[in-house]
Amino acid sequence: MLQTATVNLGYGITAVDIGLGLVALAVLIGPFTVKKIEHNLEAFLFVMGVLSVTIAGVWEMRLVEEAVMEPVVKGIVPAVLVAGMAFHYGRSRAQSAMSYVLDNTSIKAVAFVMIVGLGLVSSVITAIIAALLLVELVNCMPLERKDKINLVIITCFAIGLGAVLTPLGEPLSTIAISKLQGPPYNAGFFFLFEKLALYVIPGVLALGVLGVLFTGKATKQECVTMVEDTETLRDVGARAAKVYVFVMALLLLGAGMKIIIDKYFTAIPSEVLYWVNMLSAILDNATLTAAEIAPSLTIGQITAALMGLLIAGGMLVPGNIPNIIAANKLGITSKEWARLGVPVGLVLMLVYFVWIFYIPFGPLAG
């Protein structure tokens, strides 16, 4: 542990707390204020992850091994690599299929079905595969770049929400189930579906409607990509490597920030923690889940914590693996994502806050 960890600056705040707070601030504002950071986001987040672990003084071989292996063991990088190769060789068939669908169906109907379909099925096929499918589907939609970006962001919100319904969907749901599998909840495979479907499914449907509103008129162009359609296998490998660094960086950030998460978050009232969980927009929500969720919490507190994490995860690129995959593949910048992601996320946060805490049948109402 670093010596600074013992320096108390008053009110229980230490130099380590301040250092980690500054790192979190840099992660939050850096990509929007410095162009070099925006264009090298993976490297920047990796440096911030290393810095946070160093400040916290939690370096150990287990963490290094976990950071190196986790992106591969969890299947994130292999999925990106294999799907990238499959889409590389099968793009022409995918484009032909999408062209046929668009010739017989309105593009707004396709957008709605895509958002809702990927949002709900992500809990079965995983959020990673859903994001990869999203990329290829959007590539083939005859829309202007701005409309494609809006559609991708809204769909990633839906994927992030829907994936929580089973432990297969995303790491957050896997960790939540593992933390609650003992008494009093004895959480099984469908536990999160039973407790959160009431909130998740209407949210995914609402995002489908929102996506329709943000879908412009179809252009006359054929299926094209948002970036040059000259991608080689080398590019596929490079993208997988970038995702690898991104995931490793988020894991290191989460490990470094765990000190302040454990110290401050666990004592925060549910209503406040719900909003504090907007940090999920820049931190690995699985780490926050591991720190916050415990069998001692009521089902209402669990619901509030998880919904806050899920919604905030869609606001910025680092907030969720689907965001990272889609933004990297389609060349969406941090500013472009935040332009729609932040306002949509804030509106959803407000709506769900009222629903969870104040609507009569909400879990914490009254």
Short mmCIF file of N, CA and C in Angstrom, two decimals, residues 63 81 144 152 215 276 336:
data_model
loop_
_atom_site.label_atom_id
_atom_site.label_comp_id
_atom_site.label_asym_id
_atom_site.label_seq_id
_atom_site.Cartn_x
_atom_site.Cartn_y
_atom_site.Cartn_z
N LEU A 63 -3.91 -9.68 -9.72
CA LEU A 63 -4.56 -8.62 -10.49
C LEU A 63 -3.98 -8.55 -11.90
N LEU A 81 -13.21 -11.16 -32.34
CA LEU A 81 -12.32 -11.65 -33.39
C LEU A 81 -13.04 -12.61 -34.33
N GLU A 144 -28.24 8.27 -43.20
CA GLU A 144 -27.12 9.19 -43.05
C GLU A 144 -26.32 8.80 -41.81
N VAL A 152 -27.49 3.48 -33.23
CA VAL A 152 -26.55 2.62 -32.51
C VAL A 152 -26.58 2.92 -31.01
N THR A 215 -34.90 7.88 -36.31
CA THR A 215 -34.52 7.30 -37.59
C THR A 215 -35.01 8.19 -38.72
N VAL A 276 -25.46 8.32 -7.82
CA VAL A 276 -24.00 8.16 -7.78
C VAL A 276 -23.55 7.08 -8.76
N GLU A 336 -19.46 12.43 -30.12
CA GLU A 336 -20.66 12.04 -30.87
C GLU A 336 -21.56 11.15 -30.01
#
